[in-house]
mmCIF file of N, CA, C and O in Angstrom:
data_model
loop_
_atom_site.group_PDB
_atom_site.id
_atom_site.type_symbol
_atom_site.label_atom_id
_atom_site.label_comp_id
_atom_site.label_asym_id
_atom_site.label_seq_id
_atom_site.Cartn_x
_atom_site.Cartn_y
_atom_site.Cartn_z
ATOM 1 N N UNK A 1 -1.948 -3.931 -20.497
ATOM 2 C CA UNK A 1 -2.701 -4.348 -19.343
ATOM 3 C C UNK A 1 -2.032 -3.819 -18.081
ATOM 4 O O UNK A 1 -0.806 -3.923 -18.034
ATOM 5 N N UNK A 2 -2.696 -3.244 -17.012
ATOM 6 C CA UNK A 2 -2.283 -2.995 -15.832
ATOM 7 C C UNK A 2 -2.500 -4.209 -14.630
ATOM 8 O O UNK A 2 -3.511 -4.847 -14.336
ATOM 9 N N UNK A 3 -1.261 -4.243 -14.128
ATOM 10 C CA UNK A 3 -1.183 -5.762 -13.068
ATOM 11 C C UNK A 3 -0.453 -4.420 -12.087
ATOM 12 O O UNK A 3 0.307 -3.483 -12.331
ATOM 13 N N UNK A 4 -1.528 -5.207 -10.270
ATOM 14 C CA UNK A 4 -0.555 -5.183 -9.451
ATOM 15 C C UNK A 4 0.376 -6.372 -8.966
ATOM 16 O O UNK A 4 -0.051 -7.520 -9.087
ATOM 17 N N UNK A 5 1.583 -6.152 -8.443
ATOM 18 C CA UNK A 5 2.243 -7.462 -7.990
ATOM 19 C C UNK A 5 2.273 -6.752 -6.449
ATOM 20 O O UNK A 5 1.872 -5.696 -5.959
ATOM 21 N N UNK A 6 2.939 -7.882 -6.012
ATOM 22 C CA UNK A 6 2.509 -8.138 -4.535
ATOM 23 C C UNK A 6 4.079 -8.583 -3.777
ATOM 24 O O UNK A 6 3.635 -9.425 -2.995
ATOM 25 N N UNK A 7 5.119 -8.571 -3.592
ATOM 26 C CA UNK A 7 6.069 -9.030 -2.727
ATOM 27 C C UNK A 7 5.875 -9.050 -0.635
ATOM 28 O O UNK A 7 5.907 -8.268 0.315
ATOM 29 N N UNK A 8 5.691 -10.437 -0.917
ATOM 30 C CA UNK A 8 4.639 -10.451 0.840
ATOM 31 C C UNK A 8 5.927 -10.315 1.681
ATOM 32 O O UNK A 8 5.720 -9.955 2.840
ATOM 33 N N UNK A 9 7.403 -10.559 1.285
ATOM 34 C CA UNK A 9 8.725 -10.746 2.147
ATOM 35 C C UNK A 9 9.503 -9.569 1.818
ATOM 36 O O UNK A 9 9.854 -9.616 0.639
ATOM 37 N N UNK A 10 9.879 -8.590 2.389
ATOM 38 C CA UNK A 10 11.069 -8.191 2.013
ATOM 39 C C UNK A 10 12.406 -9.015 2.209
ATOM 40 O O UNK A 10 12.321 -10.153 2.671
ATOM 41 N N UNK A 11 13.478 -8.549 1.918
ATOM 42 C CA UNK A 11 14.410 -9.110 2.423
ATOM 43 C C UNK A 11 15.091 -8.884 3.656
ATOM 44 O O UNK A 11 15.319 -7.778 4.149
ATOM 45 N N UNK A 12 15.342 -9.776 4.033
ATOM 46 C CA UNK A 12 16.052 -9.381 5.436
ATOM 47 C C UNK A 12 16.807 -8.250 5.575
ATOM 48 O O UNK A 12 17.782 -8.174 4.826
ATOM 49 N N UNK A 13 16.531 -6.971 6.661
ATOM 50 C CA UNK A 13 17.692 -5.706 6.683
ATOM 51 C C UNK A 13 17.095 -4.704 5.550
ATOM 52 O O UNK A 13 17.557 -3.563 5.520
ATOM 53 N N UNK A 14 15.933 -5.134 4.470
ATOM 54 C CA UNK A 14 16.152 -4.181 3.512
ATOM 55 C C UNK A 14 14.742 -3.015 3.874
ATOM 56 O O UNK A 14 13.533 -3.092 4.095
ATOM 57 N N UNK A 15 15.718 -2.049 3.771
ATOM 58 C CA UNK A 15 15.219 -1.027 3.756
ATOM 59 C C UNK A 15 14.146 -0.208 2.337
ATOM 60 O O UNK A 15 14.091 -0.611 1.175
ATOM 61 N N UNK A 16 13.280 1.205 3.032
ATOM 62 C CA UNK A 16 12.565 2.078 1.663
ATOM 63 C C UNK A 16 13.464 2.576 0.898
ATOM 64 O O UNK A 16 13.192 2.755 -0.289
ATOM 65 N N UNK A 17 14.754 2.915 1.421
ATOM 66 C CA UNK A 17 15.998 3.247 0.103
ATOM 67 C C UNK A 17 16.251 1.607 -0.749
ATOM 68 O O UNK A 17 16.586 1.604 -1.933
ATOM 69 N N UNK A 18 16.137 0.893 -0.330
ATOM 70 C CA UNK A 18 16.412 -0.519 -0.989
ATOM 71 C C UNK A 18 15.508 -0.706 -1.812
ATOM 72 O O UNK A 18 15.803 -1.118 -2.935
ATOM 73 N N UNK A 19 14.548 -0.520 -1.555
ATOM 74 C CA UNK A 19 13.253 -0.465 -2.519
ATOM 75 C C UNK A 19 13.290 0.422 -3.909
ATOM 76 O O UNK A 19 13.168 0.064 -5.080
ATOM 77 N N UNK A 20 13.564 2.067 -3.164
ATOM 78 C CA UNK A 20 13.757 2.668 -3.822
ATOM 79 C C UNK A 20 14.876 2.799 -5.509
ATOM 80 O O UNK A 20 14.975 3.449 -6.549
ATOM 81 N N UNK A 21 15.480 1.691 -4.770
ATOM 82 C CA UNK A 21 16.898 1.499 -5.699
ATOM 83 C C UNK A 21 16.125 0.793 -6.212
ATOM 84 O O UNK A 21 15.730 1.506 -7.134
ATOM 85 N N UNK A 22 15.409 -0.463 -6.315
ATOM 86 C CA UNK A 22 14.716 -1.665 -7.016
ATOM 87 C C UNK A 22 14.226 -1.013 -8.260
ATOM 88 O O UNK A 22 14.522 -0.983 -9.455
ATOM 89 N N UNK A 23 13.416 -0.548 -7.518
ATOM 90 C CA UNK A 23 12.759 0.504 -9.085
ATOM 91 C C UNK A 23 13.205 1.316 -9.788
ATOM 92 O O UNK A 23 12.689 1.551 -10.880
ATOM 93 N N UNK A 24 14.513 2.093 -9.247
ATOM 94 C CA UNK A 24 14.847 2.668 -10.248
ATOM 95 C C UNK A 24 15.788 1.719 -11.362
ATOM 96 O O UNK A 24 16.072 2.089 -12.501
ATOM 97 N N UNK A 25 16.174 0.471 -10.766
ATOM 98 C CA UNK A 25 16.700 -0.354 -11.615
ATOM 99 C C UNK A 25 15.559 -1.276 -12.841
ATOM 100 O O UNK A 25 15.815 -1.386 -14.040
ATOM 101 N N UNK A 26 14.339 -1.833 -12.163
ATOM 102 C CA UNK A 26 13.088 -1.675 -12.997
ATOM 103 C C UNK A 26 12.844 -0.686 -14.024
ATOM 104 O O UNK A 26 12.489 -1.172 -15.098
ATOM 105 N N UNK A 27 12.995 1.275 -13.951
ATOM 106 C CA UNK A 27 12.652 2.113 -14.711
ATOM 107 C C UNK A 27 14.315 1.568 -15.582
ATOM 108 O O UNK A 27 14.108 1.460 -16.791
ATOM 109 N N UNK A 28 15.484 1.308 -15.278
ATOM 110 C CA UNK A 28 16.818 1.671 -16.380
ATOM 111 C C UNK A 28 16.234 -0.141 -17.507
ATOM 112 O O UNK A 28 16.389 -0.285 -18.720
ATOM 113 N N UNK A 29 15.751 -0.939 -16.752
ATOM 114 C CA UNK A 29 15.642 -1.816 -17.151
ATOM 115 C C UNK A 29 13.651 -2.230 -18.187
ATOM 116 O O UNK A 29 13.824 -2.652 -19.330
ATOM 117 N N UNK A 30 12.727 -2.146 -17.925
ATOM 118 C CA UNK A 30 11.804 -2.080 -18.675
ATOM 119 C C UNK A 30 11.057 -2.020 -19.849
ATOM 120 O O UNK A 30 9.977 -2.582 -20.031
ATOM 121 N N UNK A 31 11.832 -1.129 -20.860
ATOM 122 C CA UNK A 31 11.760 -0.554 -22.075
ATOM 123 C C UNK A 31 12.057 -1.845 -23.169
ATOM 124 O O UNK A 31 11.629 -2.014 -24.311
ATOM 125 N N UNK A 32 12.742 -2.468 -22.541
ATOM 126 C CA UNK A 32 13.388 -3.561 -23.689
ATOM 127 C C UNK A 32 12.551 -4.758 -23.725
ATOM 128 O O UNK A 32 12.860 -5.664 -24.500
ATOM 129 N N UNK A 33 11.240 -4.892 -22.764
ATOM 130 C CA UNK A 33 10.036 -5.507 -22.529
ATOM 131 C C UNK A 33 9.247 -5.033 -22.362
ATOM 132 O O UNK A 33 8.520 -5.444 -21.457
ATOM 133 N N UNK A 34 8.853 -3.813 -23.149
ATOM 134 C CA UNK A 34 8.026 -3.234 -23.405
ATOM 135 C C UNK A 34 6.735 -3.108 -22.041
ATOM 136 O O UNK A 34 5.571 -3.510 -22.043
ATOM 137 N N UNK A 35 7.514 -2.397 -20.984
ATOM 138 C CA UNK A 35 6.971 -2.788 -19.502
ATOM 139 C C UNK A 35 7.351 -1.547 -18.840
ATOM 140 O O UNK A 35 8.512 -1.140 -18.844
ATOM 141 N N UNK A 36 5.973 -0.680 -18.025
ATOM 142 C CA UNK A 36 6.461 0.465 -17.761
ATOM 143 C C UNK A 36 5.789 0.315 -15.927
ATOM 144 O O UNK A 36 4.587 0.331 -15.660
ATOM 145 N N UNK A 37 6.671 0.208 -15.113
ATOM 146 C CA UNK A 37 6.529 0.478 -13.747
ATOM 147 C C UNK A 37 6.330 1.569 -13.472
ATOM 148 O O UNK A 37 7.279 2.351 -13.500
ATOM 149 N N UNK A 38 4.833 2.093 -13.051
ATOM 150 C CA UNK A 38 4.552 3.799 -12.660
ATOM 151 C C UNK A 38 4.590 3.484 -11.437
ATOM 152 O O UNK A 38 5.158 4.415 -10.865
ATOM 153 N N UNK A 39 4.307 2.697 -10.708
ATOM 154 C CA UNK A 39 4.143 3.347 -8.770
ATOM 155 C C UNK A 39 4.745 2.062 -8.240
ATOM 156 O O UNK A 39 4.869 0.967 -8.788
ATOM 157 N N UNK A 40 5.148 2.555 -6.817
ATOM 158 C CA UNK A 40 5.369 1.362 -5.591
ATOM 159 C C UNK A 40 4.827 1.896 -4.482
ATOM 160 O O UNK A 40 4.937 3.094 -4.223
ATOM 161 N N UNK A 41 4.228 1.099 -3.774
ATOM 162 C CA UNK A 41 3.961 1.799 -2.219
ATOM 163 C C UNK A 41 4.892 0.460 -1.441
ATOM 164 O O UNK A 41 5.125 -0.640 -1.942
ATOM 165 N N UNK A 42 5.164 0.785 -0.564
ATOM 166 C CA UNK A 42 6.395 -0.552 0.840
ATOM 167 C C UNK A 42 5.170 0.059 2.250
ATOM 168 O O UNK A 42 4.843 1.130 2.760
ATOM 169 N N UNK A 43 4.795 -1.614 2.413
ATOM 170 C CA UNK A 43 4.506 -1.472 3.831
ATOM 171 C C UNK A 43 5.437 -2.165 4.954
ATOM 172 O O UNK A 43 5.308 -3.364 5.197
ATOM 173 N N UNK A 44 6.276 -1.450 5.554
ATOM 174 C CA UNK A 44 6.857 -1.232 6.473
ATOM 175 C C UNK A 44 6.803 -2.207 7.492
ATOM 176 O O UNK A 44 7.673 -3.059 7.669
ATOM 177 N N UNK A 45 5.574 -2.049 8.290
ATOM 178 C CA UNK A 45 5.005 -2.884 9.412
ATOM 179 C C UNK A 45 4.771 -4.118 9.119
ATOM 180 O O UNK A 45 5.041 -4.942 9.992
ATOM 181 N N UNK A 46 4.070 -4.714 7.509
ATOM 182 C CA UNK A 46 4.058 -6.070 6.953
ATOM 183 C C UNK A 46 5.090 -6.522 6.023
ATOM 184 O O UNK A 46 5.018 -7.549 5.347
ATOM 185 N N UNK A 47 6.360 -5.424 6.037
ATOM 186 C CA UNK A 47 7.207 -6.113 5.621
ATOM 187 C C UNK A 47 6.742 -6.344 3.815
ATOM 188 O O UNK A 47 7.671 -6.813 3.158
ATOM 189 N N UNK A 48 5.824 -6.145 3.250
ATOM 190 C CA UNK A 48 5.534 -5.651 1.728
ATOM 191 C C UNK A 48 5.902 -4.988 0.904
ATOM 192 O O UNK A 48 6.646 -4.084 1.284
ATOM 193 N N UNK A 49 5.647 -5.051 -0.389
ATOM 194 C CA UNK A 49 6.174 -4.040 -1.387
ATOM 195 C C UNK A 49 4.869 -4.109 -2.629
ATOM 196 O O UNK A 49 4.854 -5.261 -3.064
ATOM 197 N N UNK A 50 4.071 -3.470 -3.139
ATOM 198 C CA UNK A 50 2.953 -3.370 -4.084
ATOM 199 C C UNK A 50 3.473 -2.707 -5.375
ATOM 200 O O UNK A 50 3.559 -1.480 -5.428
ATOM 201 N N UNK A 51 3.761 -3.351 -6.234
ATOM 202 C CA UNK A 51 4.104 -2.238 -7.652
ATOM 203 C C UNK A 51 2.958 -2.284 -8.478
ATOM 204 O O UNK A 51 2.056 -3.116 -8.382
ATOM 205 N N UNK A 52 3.026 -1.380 -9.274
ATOM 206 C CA UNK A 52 1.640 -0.781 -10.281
ATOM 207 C C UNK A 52 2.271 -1.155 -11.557
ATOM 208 O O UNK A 52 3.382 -0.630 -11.635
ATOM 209 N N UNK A 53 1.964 -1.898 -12.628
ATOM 210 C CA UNK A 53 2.707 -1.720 -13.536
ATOM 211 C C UNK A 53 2.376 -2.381 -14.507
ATOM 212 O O UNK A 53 1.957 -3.533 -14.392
ATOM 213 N N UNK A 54 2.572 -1.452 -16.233
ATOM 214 C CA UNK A 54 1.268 -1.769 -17.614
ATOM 215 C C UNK A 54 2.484 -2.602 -18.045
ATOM 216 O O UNK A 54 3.632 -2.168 -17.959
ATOM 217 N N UNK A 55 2.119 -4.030 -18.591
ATOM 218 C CA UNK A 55 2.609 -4.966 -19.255
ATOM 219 C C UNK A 55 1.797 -6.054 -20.054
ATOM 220 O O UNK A 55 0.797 -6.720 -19.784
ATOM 221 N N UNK A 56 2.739 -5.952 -21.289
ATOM 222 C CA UNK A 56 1.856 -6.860 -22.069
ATOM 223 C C UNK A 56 1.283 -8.087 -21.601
ATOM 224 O O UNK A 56 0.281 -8.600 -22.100
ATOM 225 N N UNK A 57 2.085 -8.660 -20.409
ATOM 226 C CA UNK A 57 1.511 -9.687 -19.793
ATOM 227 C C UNK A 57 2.037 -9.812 -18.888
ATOM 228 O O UNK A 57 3.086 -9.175 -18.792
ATOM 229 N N UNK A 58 1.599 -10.733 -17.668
ATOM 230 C CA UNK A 58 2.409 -10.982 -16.141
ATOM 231 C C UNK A 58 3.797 -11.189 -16.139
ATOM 232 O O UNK A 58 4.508 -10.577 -15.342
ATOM 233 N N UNK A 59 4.397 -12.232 -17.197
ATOM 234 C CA UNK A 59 5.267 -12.846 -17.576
ATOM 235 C C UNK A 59 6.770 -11.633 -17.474
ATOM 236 O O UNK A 59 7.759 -11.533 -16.748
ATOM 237 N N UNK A 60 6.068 -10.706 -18.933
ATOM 238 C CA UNK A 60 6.971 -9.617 -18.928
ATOM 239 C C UNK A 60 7.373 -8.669 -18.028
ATOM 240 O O UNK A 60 8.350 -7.931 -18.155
ATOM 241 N N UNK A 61 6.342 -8.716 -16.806
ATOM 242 C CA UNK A 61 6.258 -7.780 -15.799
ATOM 243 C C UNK A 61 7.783 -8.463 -14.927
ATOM 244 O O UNK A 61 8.853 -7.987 -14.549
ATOM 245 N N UNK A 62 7.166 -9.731 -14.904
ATOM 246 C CA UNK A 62 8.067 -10.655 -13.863
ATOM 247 C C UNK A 62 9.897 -10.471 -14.609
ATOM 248 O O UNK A 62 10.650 -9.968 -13.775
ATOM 249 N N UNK A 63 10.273 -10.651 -15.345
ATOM 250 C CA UNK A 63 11.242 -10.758 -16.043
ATOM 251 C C UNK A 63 11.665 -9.416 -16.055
ATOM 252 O O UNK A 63 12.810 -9.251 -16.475
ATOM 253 N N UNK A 64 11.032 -8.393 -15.700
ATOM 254 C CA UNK A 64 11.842 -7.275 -15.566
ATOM 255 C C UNK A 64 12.510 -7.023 -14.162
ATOM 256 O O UNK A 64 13.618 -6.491 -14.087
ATOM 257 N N UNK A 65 11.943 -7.342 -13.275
ATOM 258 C CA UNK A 65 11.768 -7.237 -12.050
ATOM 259 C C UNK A 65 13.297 -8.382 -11.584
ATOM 260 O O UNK A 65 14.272 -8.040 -10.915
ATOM 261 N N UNK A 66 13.056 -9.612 -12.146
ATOM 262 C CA UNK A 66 13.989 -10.368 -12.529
ATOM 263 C C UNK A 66 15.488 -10.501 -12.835
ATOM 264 O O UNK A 66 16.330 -11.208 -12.281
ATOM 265 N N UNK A 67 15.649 -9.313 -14.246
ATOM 266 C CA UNK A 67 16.641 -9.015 -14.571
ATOM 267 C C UNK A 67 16.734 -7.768 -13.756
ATOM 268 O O UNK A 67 17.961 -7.681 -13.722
ATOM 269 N N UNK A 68 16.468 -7.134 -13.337
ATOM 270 C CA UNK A 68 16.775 -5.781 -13.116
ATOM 271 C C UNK A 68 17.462 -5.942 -11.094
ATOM 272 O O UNK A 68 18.259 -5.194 -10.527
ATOM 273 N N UNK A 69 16.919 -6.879 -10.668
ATOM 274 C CA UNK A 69 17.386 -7.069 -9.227
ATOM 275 C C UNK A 69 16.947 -8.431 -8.597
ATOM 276 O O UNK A 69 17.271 -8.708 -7.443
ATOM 277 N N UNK A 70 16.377 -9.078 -9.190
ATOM 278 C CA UNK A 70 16.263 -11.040 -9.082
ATOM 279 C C UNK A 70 14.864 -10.811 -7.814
ATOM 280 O O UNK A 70 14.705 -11.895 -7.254
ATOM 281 N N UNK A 71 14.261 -10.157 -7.475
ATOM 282 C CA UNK A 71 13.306 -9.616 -6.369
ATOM 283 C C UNK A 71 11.836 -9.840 -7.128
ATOM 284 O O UNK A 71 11.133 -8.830 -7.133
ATOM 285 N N UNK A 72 11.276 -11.022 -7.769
ATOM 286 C CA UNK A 72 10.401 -11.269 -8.552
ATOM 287 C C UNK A 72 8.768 -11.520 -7.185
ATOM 288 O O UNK A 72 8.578 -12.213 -6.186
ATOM 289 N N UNK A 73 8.189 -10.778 -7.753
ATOM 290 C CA UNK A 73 6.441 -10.722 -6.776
ATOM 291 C C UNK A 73 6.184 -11.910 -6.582
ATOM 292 O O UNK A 73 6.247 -12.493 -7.665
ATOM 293 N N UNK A 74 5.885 -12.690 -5.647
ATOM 294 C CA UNK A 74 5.682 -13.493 -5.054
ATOM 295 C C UNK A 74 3.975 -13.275 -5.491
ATOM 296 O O UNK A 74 3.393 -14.260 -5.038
ATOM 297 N N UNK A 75 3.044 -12.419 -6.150
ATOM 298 C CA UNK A 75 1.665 -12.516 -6.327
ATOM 299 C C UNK A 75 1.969 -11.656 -8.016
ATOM 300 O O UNK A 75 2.926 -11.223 -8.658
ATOM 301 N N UNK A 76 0.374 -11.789 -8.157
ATOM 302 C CA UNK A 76 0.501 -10.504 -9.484
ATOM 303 C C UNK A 76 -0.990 -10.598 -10.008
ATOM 304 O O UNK A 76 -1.518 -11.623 -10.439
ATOM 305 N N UNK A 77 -1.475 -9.563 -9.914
ATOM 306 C CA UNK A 77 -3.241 -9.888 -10.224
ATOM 307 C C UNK A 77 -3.337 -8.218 -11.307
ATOM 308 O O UNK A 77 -3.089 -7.018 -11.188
ATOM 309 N N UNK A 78 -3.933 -9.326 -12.457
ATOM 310 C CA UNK A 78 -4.581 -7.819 -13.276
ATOM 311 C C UNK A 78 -5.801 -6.952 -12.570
ATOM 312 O O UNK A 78 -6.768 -7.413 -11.964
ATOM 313 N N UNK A 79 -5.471 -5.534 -12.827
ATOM 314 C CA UNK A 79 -6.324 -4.892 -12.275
ATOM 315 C C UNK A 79 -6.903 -3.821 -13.222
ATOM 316 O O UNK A 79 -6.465 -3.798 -14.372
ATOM 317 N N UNK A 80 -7.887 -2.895 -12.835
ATOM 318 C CA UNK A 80 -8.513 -2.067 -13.538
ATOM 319 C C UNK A 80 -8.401 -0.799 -13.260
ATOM 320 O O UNK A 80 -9.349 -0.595 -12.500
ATOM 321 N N UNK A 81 -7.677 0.458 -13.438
ATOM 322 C CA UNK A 81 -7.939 1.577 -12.515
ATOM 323 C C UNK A 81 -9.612 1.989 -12.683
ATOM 324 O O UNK A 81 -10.352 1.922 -13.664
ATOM 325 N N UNK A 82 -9.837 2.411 -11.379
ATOM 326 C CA UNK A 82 -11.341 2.790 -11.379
ATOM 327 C C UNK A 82 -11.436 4.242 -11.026
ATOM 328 O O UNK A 82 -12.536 4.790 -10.960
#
């Protein structure tokens, strides 16, 4: 299943390299929950972060995100690519 998640806060000070690091700790981390993070977009101005990402369920999505940097989506809605 494909879910987007939603992080409405960054963290205070954190920067698109901070982000950038997130996910690549998501890609070293994923595999072992059978959970594959393809995209992020960071909005800047709202202070956001949007990840794209196929998981057997929300749960597993969250727990990667979790273990991999404790930065768990504050949203998460299945979606459809169209």
């Amino acid at each position: 299943m494909l879910f987007m998640d939603v992080h409405n806060e960054l963290p205070e000070g954190a920067t698109a390299k901070d982000v950038a690091e997130a996910h690549a700790a998501d890609l070293r981390t994923q595999d072992q929950y059978g959970v594959r993070y393809i995209n992020y977009w960071v909005d800047d101005q709202a202070g956001k972060v949007f990840c794209l990402v196929e998981a057997p369920d929300a749960e597993a999505a969250h727990r990667v995100h979790r273990e991999a940097h404790g930065l768990v989506a504050d949203e998460i809605y299945p979606v459809a690519q169209g």
